[in-house]
Amino acid sequence: MSMPRMPGMPAGFQLPPGFQMPQGGQPRQMPPQFARMPQQFGQNLDALEQKYGVDPKKWRCVYPCYINVKKTLQEGRKIAKKFCVEQPHPTDIAEVCKYLGLPFYIELNKTHPRDFFNRSRVRVLLKNKDGSLRREDVPNRYSLLIALGKMIPKLESRKIRLERQKQIIAKRKEMYEAKQQEIKEIEEQKQKKKETKAKKKQSKENLEEDQITEEGKEKAEERENDEDS
């Protein structure tokens, strides 16, 4: 029995294992490897759970605001400022976790309720399925945050990112100042044109007044001459 052809599929196209074609030409089930595939970072949560034995949704969350020196405790900071850093980024957290050998994955578009405008967080596995620690020197999230605060400033990738960020900001500032200068020059030209037009108008009015005055003088002289005669 020949397999029905789906619209838009080339001739001879074979469905991958795990798909079944029901009546009507539509697939009946998704492959198991995509059963819990979130959109945010393409992480295969089922594969992570199978590999480490712990549901990835139960891994500890780390938001950048936890170690941001610019944040207050009310704004989400979790540790003392002396252990915090400026402008922490999820990729900084991920790189340190990778160095420490701690499984992690990044969730994009996840925001802290007190730091709504900074998106993304990192989930980190600190304990194995049997409750044993992945690292003895990182027994909990607090110790992980301290380690992040100490190691993030040393990351070469962070230095490169911040330098690029400075260059982008400087370029935007330069473009903004150039645009402001352009706007200022246009306004000055408009003002000069307006002043020139006003001067021409005033000169014309003065000339008309002078002509009227001259005509009045001439008529007055003519009347005097008439009276003398």
mmCIF file of N, CA and C in Angstrom, residues 63-157:
data_model
loop_
_atom_site.group_PDB
_atom_site.id
_atom_site.type_symbol
_atom_site.label_atom_id
_atom_site.label_comp_id
_atom_site.label_asym_id
_atom_site.label_seq_id
_atom_site.Cartn_x
_atom_site.Cartn_y
_atom_site.Cartn_z
ATOM 1 N N TYR A 63 19.207 34.129 38.452
ATOM 2 C CA TYR A 63 18.941 35.338 37.661
ATOM 3 C C TYR A 63 20.146 36.275 37.766
ATOM 4 N N PRO A 64 20.453 37.016 36.707
ATOM 5 C CA PRO A 64 21.561 37.981 36.787
ATOM 6 C C PRO A 64 21.422 38.985 37.916
ATOM 7 N N CYS A 65 20.186 39.362 38.256
ATOM 8 C CA CYS A 65 19.990 40.359 39.320
ATOM 9 C C CYS A 65 20.458 39.839 40.672
ATOM 10 N N TYR A 66 20.598 38.514 40.832
ATOM 11 C CA TYR A 66 21.055 37.959 42.109
ATOM 12 C C TYR A 66 22.456 38.453 42.476
ATOM 13 N N ILE A 67 23.275 38.738 41.443
ATOM 14 C CA ILE A 67 24.678 39.117 41.691
ATOM 15 C C ILE A 67 25.009 40.480 41.084
ATOM 16 N N ASN A 68 23.988 41.281 40.839
ATOM 17 C CA ASN A 68 24.180 42.607 40.243
ATOM 18 C C ASN A 68 24.427 43.628 41.352
ATOM 19 N N VAL A 69 25.614 44.238 41.339
ATOM 20 C CA VAL A 69 25.983 45.174 42.404
ATOM 21 C C VAL A 69 25.114 46.423 42.386
ATOM 22 N N LYS A 70 24.476 46.718 41.270
ATOM 23 C CA LYS A 70 23.630 47.898 41.156
ATOM 24 C C LYS A 70 22.228 47.680 41.724
ATOM 25 N N LYS A 71 21.897 46.445 42.043
ATOM 26 C CA LYS A 71 20.572 46.130 42.554
ATOM 27 C C LYS A 71 20.562 46.132 44.083
ATOM 28 N N THR A 72 19.420 46.466 44.636
ATOM 29 C CA THR A 72 19.225 46.382 46.082
ATOM 30 C C THR A 72 18.628 45.007 46.421
ATOM 31 N N LEU A 73 18.533 44.720 47.714
ATOM 32 C CA LEU A 73 17.908 43.471 48.136
ATOM 33 C C LEU A 73 16.451 43.425 47.693
ATOM 34 N N GLN A 74 15.793 44.588 47.730
ATOM 35 C CA GLN A 74 14.395 44.661 47.304
ATOM 36 C C GLN A 74 14.257 44.447 45.803
ATOM 37 N N GLU A 75 15.320 44.714 45.056
ATOM 38 C CA GLU A 75 15.288 44.553 43.603
ATOM 39 C C GLU A 75 15.799 43.185 43.152
ATOM 40 N N GLY A 76 16.093 42.309 44.108
ATOM 41 C CA GLY A 76 16.425 40.934 43.745
ATOM 42 C C GLY A 76 17.833 40.477 44.066
ATOM 43 N N ARG A 77 18.701 41.375 44.537
ATOM 44 C CA ARG A 77 20.076 40.944 44.861
ATOM 45 C C ARG A 77 20.043 39.963 46.030
ATOM 46 N N LYS A 78 20.882 38.901 45.934
ATOM 47 C CA LYS A 78 20.837 37.827 46.928
ATOM 48 C C LYS A 78 22.062 37.792 47.852
ATOM 49 N N ILE A 79 23.165 38.404 47.451
ATOM 50 C CA ILE A 79 24.391 38.327 48.246
ATOM 51 C C ILE A 79 24.944 39.734 48.484
ATOM 52 N N ALA A 80 25.952 39.822 49.351
ATOM 53 C CA ALA A 80 26.551 41.118 49.677
ATOM 54 C C ALA A 80 27.179 41.754 48.440
ATOM 55 N N LYS A 81 27.184 43.072 48.406
ATOM 56 C CA LYS A 81 27.698 43.788 47.234
ATOM 57 C C LYS A 81 29.171 43.499 46.968
ATOM 58 N N LYS A 82 29.937 43.194 48.011
ATOM 59 C CA LYS A 82 31.366 42.950 47.811
ATOM 60 C C LYS A 82 31.614 41.700 46.969
ATOM 61 N N PHE A 83 30.609 40.821 46.854
ATOM 62 C CA PHE A 83 30.733 39.625 46.024
ATOM 63 C C PHE A 83 30.048 39.788 44.670
ATOM 64 N N CYS A 84 29.427 40.934 44.448
ATOM 65 C CA CYS A 84 28.646 41.137 43.223
ATOM 66 C C CYS A 84 29.483 41.779 42.118
ATOM 67 N N VAL A 85 28.917 41.823 40.928
ATOM 68 C CA VAL A 85 29.595 42.390 39.764
ATOM 69 C C VAL A 85 28.645 43.347 39.055
ATOM 70 N N GLU A 86 29.204 44.151 38.179
ATOM 71 C CA GLU A 86 28.403 45.061 37.366
ATOM 72 C C GLU A 86 27.994 44.370 36.065
ATOM 73 N N GLN A 87 26.774 44.603 35.670
ATOM 74 C CA GLN A 87 26.227 44.115 34.404
ATOM 75 C C GLN A 87 26.461 42.611 34.198
ATOM 76 N N PRO A 88 26.062 41.778 35.146
ATOM 77 C CA PRO A 88 26.191 40.333 34.907
ATOM 78 C C PRO A 88 25.277 39.893 33.779
ATOM 79 N N HIS A 89 25.726 38.931 33.007
ATOM 80 C CA HIS A 89 24.980 38.455 31.846
ATOM 81 C C HIS A 89 24.770 36.947 31.977
ATOM 82 N N PRO A 90 23.651 36.422 31.471
ATOM 83 C CA PRO A 90 23.434 34.971 31.550
ATOM 84 C C PRO A 90 24.574 34.148 30.961
ATOM 85 N N THR A 91 25.204 34.649 29.903
ATOM 86 C CA THR A 91 26.316 33.898 29.316
ATOM 87 C C THR A 91 27.521 33.866 30.254
ATOM 88 N N ASP A 92 27.691 34.912 31.081
ATOM 89 C CA ASP A 92 28.758 34.895 32.087
ATOM 90 C C ASP A 92 28.504 33.773 33.094
ATOM 91 N N ILE A 93 27.266 33.689 33.552
ATOM 92 C CA ILE A 93 26.891 32.650 34.515
ATOM 93 C C ILE A 93 27.093 31.267 33.901
ATOM 94 N N ALA A 94 26.668 31.128 32.645
ATOM 95 C CA ALA A 94 26.798 29.844 31.964
ATOM 96 C C ALA A 94 28.257 29.442 31.805
ATOM 97 N N GLU A 95 29.121 30.383 31.477
ATOM 98 C CA GLU A 95 30.527 30.056 31.265
ATOM 99 C C GLU A 95 31.204 29.610 32.560
ATOM 100 N N VAL A 96 30.859 30.259 33.677
ATOM 101 C CA VAL A 96 31.425 29.846 34.961
ATOM 102 C C VAL A 96 30.925 28.455 35.341
ATOM 103 N N CYS A 97 29.637 28.201 35.128
ATOM 104 C CA CYS A 97 29.092 26.871 35.423
ATOM 105 C C CYS A 97 29.775 25.799 34.582
ATOM 106 N N LYS A 98 30.041 26.127 33.342
ATOM 107 C CA LYS A 98 30.747 25.182 32.475
ATOM 108 C C LYS A 98 32.149 24.909 33.008
ATOM 109 N N TYR A 99 32.815 25.951 33.462
ATOM 110 C CA TYR A 99 34.157 25.790 34.024
ATOM 111 C C TYR A 99 34.124 24.931 35.289
ATOM 112 N N LEU A 100 33.074 25.101 36.099
ATOM 113 C CA LEU A 100 32.948 24.340 37.339
ATOM 114 C C LEU A 100 32.441 22.923 37.108
ATOM 115 N N GLY A 101 32.028 22.633 35.896
ATOM 116 C CA GLY A 101 31.527 21.303 35.595
ATOM 117 C C GLY A 101 30.114 21.060 36.070
ATOM 118 N N LEU A 102 29.337 22.134 36.235
ATOM 119 C CA LEU A 102 27.953 22.023 36.685
ATOM 120 C C LEU A 102 27.016 22.077 35.481
ATOM 121 N N PRO A 103 26.162 21.076 35.303
ATOM 122 C CA PRO A 103 25.207 21.111 34.197
ATOM 123 C C PRO A 103 24.302 22.342 34.294
ATOM 124 N N PHE A 104 23.983 22.929 33.166
ATOM 125 C CA PHE A 104 23.171 24.148 33.144
ATOM 126 C C PHE A 104 22.469 24.263 31.805
ATOM 127 N N TYR A 105 21.489 25.132 31.742
ATOM 128 C CA TYR A 105 20.924 25.564 30.465
ATOM 129 C C TYR A 105 20.288 26.935 30.679
ATOM 130 N N ILE A 106 20.233 27.714 29.608
ATOM 131 C CA ILE A 106 19.720 29.088 29.657
ATOM 132 C C ILE A 106 18.266 29.096 29.194
ATOM 133 N N GLU A 107 17.428 29.779 29.952
ATOM 134 C CA GLU A 107 16.035 29.989 29.574
ATOM 135 C C GLU A 107 15.861 31.449 29.169
ATOM 136 N N LEU A 108 15.637 31.665 27.893
ATOM 137 C CA LEU A 108 15.403 33.014 27.402
ATOM 138 C C LEU A 108 13.978 33.451 27.727
ATOM 139 N N ASN A 109 13.790 34.770 27.762
ATOM 140 C CA ASN A 109 12.466 35.369 28.001
ATOM 141 C C ASN A 109 11.880 34.989 29.353
ATOM 142 N N LYS A 110 12.737 34.641 30.298
ATOM 143 C CA LYS A 110 12.308 34.410 31.677
ATOM 144 C C LYS A 110 12.787 35.594 32.505
ATOM 145 N N THR A 111 11.881 36.280 33.153
ATOM 146 C CA THR A 111 12.242 37.496 33.884
ATOM 147 C C THR A 111 11.971 37.341 35.368
ATOM 148 N N HIS A 112 12.805 37.985 36.154
ATOM 149 C CA HIS A 112 12.591 38.041 37.599
ATOM 150 C C HIS A 112 11.485 39.061 37.871
ATOM 151 N N PRO A 113 10.569 38.774 38.794
ATOM 152 C CA PRO A 113 9.458 39.707 39.034
ATOM 153 C C PRO A 113 9.904 41.083 39.499
ATOM 154 N N ARG A 114 11.128 41.209 40.056
ATOM 155 C CA ARG A 114 11.627 42.514 40.491
ATOM 156 C C ARG A 114 12.652 43.095 39.521
ATOM 157 N N ASP A 115 12.890 42.392 38.425
ATOM 158 C CA ASP A 115 13.859 42.854 37.426
ATOM 159 C C ASP A 115 13.287 42.520 36.051
ATOM 160 N N PHE A 116 12.127 43.089 35.777
ATOM 161 C CA PHE A 116 11.316 42.658 34.645
ATOM 162 C C PHE A 116 11.976 42.919 33.294
ATOM 163 N N PHE A 117 12.769 43.980 33.174
ATOM 164 C CA PHE A 117 13.284 44.381 31.865
ATOM 165 C C PHE A 117 14.553 43.636 31.469
ATOM 166 N N ASN A 118 15.139 42.856 32.380
ATOM 167 C CA ASN A 118 16.303 42.037 32.047
ATOM 168 C C ASN A 118 15.865 40.588 31.915
ATOM 169 N N ARG A 119 15.899 40.102 30.687
ATOM 170 C CA ARG A 119 15.389 38.770 30.412
ATOM 171 C C ARG A 119 16.498 37.717 30.485
ATOM 172 N N SER A 120 16.071 36.473 30.614
ATOM 173 C CA SER A 120 16.919 35.273 30.636
ATOM 174 C C SER A 120 17.381 34.929 32.049
ATOM 175 N N ARG A 121 17.409 33.646 32.306
ATOM 176 C CA ARG A 121 17.935 33.114 33.555
ATOM 177 C C ARG A 121 18.647 31.805 33.248
ATOM 178 N N VAL A 122 19.394 31.318 34.210
ATOM 179 C CA VAL A 122 20.153 30.082 34.028
ATOM 180 C C VAL A 122 19.688 29.078 35.073
ATOM 181 N N ARG A 123 19.440 27.855 34.646
ATOM 182 C CA ARG A 123 19.136 26.770 35.576
ATOM 183 C C ARG A 123 20.379 25.900 35.724
ATOM 184 N N VAL A 124 20.714 25.584 36.971
ATOM 185 C CA VAL A 124 21.955 24.864 37.264
ATOM 186 C C VAL A 124 21.633 23.653 38.136
ATOM 187 N N LEU A 125 22.271 22.532 37.825
ATOM 188 C CA LEU A 125 22.107 21.314 38.619
ATOM 189 C C LEU A 125 23.216 21.241 39.663
ATOM 190 N N LEU A 126 22.818 21.296 40.943
ATOM 191 C CA LEU A 126 23.786 21.258 42.042
ATOM 192 C C LEU A 126 23.866 19.889 42.707
ATOM 193 N N LYS A 127 22.790 19.092 42.622
ATOM 194 C CA LYS A 127 22.758 17.793 43.282
ATOM 195 C C LYS A 127 22.337 16.704 42.306
ATOM 196 N N ASN A 128 22.892 15.517 42.499
ATOM 197 C CA ASN A 128 22.539 14.370 41.689
ATOM 198 C C ASN A 128 21.191 13.808 42.124
ATOM 199 N N LYS A 129 20.752 12.797 41.420
ATOM 200 C CA LYS A 129 19.465 12.173 41.710
ATOM 201 C C LYS A 129 19.412 11.612 43.127
ATOM 202 N N ASP A 130 20.554 11.071 43.616
ATOM 203 C CA ASP A 130 20.597 10.478 44.954
ATOM 204 C C ASP A 130 20.826 11.513 46.052
ATOM 205 N N GLY A 131 20.892 12.790 45.686
ATOM 206 C CA GLY A 131 21.081 13.850 46.660
ATOM 207 C C GLY A 131 22.523 14.238 46.898
ATOM 208 N N SER A 132 23.461 13.520 46.314
ATOM 209 C CA SER A 132 24.874 13.860 46.469
ATOM 210 C C SER A 132 25.203 15.109 45.664
ATOM 211 N N LEU A 133 26.209 15.847 46.114
ATOM 212 C CA LEU A 133 26.570 17.109 45.484
ATOM 213 C C LEU A 133 27.377 16.887 44.209
ATOM 214 N N ARG A 134 27.123 17.717 43.234
ATOM 215 C CA ARG A 134 27.950 17.688 42.025
ATOM 216 C C ARG A 134 29.354 18.178 42.337
ATOM 217 N N ARG A 135 29.438 19.180 43.224
ATOM 218 C CA ARG A 135 30.730 19.687 43.694
ATOM 219 C C ARG A 135 30.629 19.925 45.201
ATOM 220 N N GLU A 136 31.606 19.445 45.923
ATOM 221 C CA GLU A 136 31.586 19.598 47.371
ATOM 222 C C GLU A 136 31.730 21.061 47.794
ATOM 223 N N ASP A 137 32.438 21.854 46.994
ATOM 224 C CA ASP A 137 32.640 23.261 47.343
ATOM 225 C C ASP A 137 31.492 24.150 46.883
ATOM 226 N N VAL A 138 30.470 23.559 46.249
ATOM 227 C CA VAL A 138 29.275 24.315 45.852
ATOM 228 C C VAL A 138 28.052 23.537 46.354
ATOM 229 N N PRO A 139 27.810 23.584 47.669
ATOM 230 C CA PRO A 139 26.724 22.778 48.233
ATOM 231 C C PRO A 139 25.329 23.368 48.023
ATOM 232 N N ASN A 140 25.251 24.671 47.726
ATOM 233 C CA ASN A 140 23.952 25.314 47.587
ATOM 234 C C ASN A 140 24.051 26.497 46.636
ATOM 235 N N ARG A 141 22.920 27.148 46.399
ATOM 236 C CA ARG A 141 22.902 28.260 45.449
ATOM 237 C C ARG A 141 23.693 29.454 45.970
ATOM 238 N N TYR A 142 23.665 29.685 47.270
ATOM 239 C CA TYR A 142 24.404 30.817 47.829
ATOM 240 C C TYR A 142 25.892 30.694 47.529
ATOM 241 N N SER A 143 26.454 29.512 47.746
ATOM 242 C CA SER A 143 27.876 29.315 47.459
ATOM 243 C C SER A 143 28.155 29.444 45.964
ATOM 244 N N LEU A 144 27.190 29.046 45.140
ATOM 245 C CA LEU A 144 27.342 29.223 43.697
ATOM 246 C C LEU A 144 27.373 30.698 43.336
ATOM 247 N N LEU A 145 26.502 31.490 43.953
ATOM 248 C CA LEU A 145 26.477 32.925 43.679
ATOM 249 C C LEU A 145 27.793 33.586 44.095
ATOM 250 N N ILE A 146 28.349 33.168 45.215
ATOM 251 C CA ILE A 146 29.647 33.706 45.647
ATOM 252 C C ILE A 146 30.718 33.362 44.616
ATOM 253 N N ALA A 147 30.708 32.111 44.149
ATOM 254 C CA ALA A 147 31.690 31.696 43.142
ATOM 255 C C ALA A 147 31.522 32.484 41.849
ATOM 256 N N LEU A 148 30.278 32.724 41.463
ATOM 257 C CA LEU A 148 30.022 33.512 40.251
ATOM 258 C C LEU A 148 30.572 34.922 40.398
ATOM 259 N N GLY A 149 30.323 35.527 41.565
ATOM 260 C CA GLY A 149 30.804 36.888 41.793
ATOM 261 C C GLY A 149 32.317 36.996 41.746
ATOM 262 N N LYS A 150 33.001 35.939 42.164
ATOM 263 C CA LYS A 150 34.468 35.969 42.171
ATOM 264 C C LYS A 150 35.063 35.673 40.798
ATOM 265 N N MET A 151 34.396 34.815 40.024
ATOM 266 C CA MET A 151 34.985 34.332 38.779
ATOM 267 C C MET A 151 34.546 35.110 37.544
ATOM 268 N N ILE A 152 33.350 35.682 37.562
ATOM 269 C CA ILE A 152 32.855 36.388 36.375
ATOM 270 C C ILE A 152 33.771 37.532 35.942
ATOM 271 N N PRO A 153 34.282 38.375 36.880
ATOM 272 C CA PRO A 153 35.155 39.477 36.426
ATOM 273 C C PRO A 153 36.415 39.019 35.706
ATOM 274 N N LYS A 154 36.806 37.760 35.877
ATOM 275 C CA LYS A 154 38.027 37.258 35.254
ATOM 276 C C LYS A 154 37.790 36.684 33.865
ATOM 277 N N LEU A 155 36.547 36.586 33.448
ATOM 278 C CA LEU A 155 36.227 35.984 32.150
ATOM 279 C C LEU A 155 36.708 36.872 31.004
ATOM 280 N N GLU A 156 37.448 36.277 30.097
ATOM 281 C CA GLU A 156 37.926 37.033 28.936
ATOM 282 C C GLU A 156 36.773 37.389 28.015
ATOM 283 N N SER A 157 35.808 36.480 27.877
ATOM 284 C CA SER A 157 34.654 36.737 27.013
ATOM 285 C C SER A 157 33.849 37.925 27.526
#
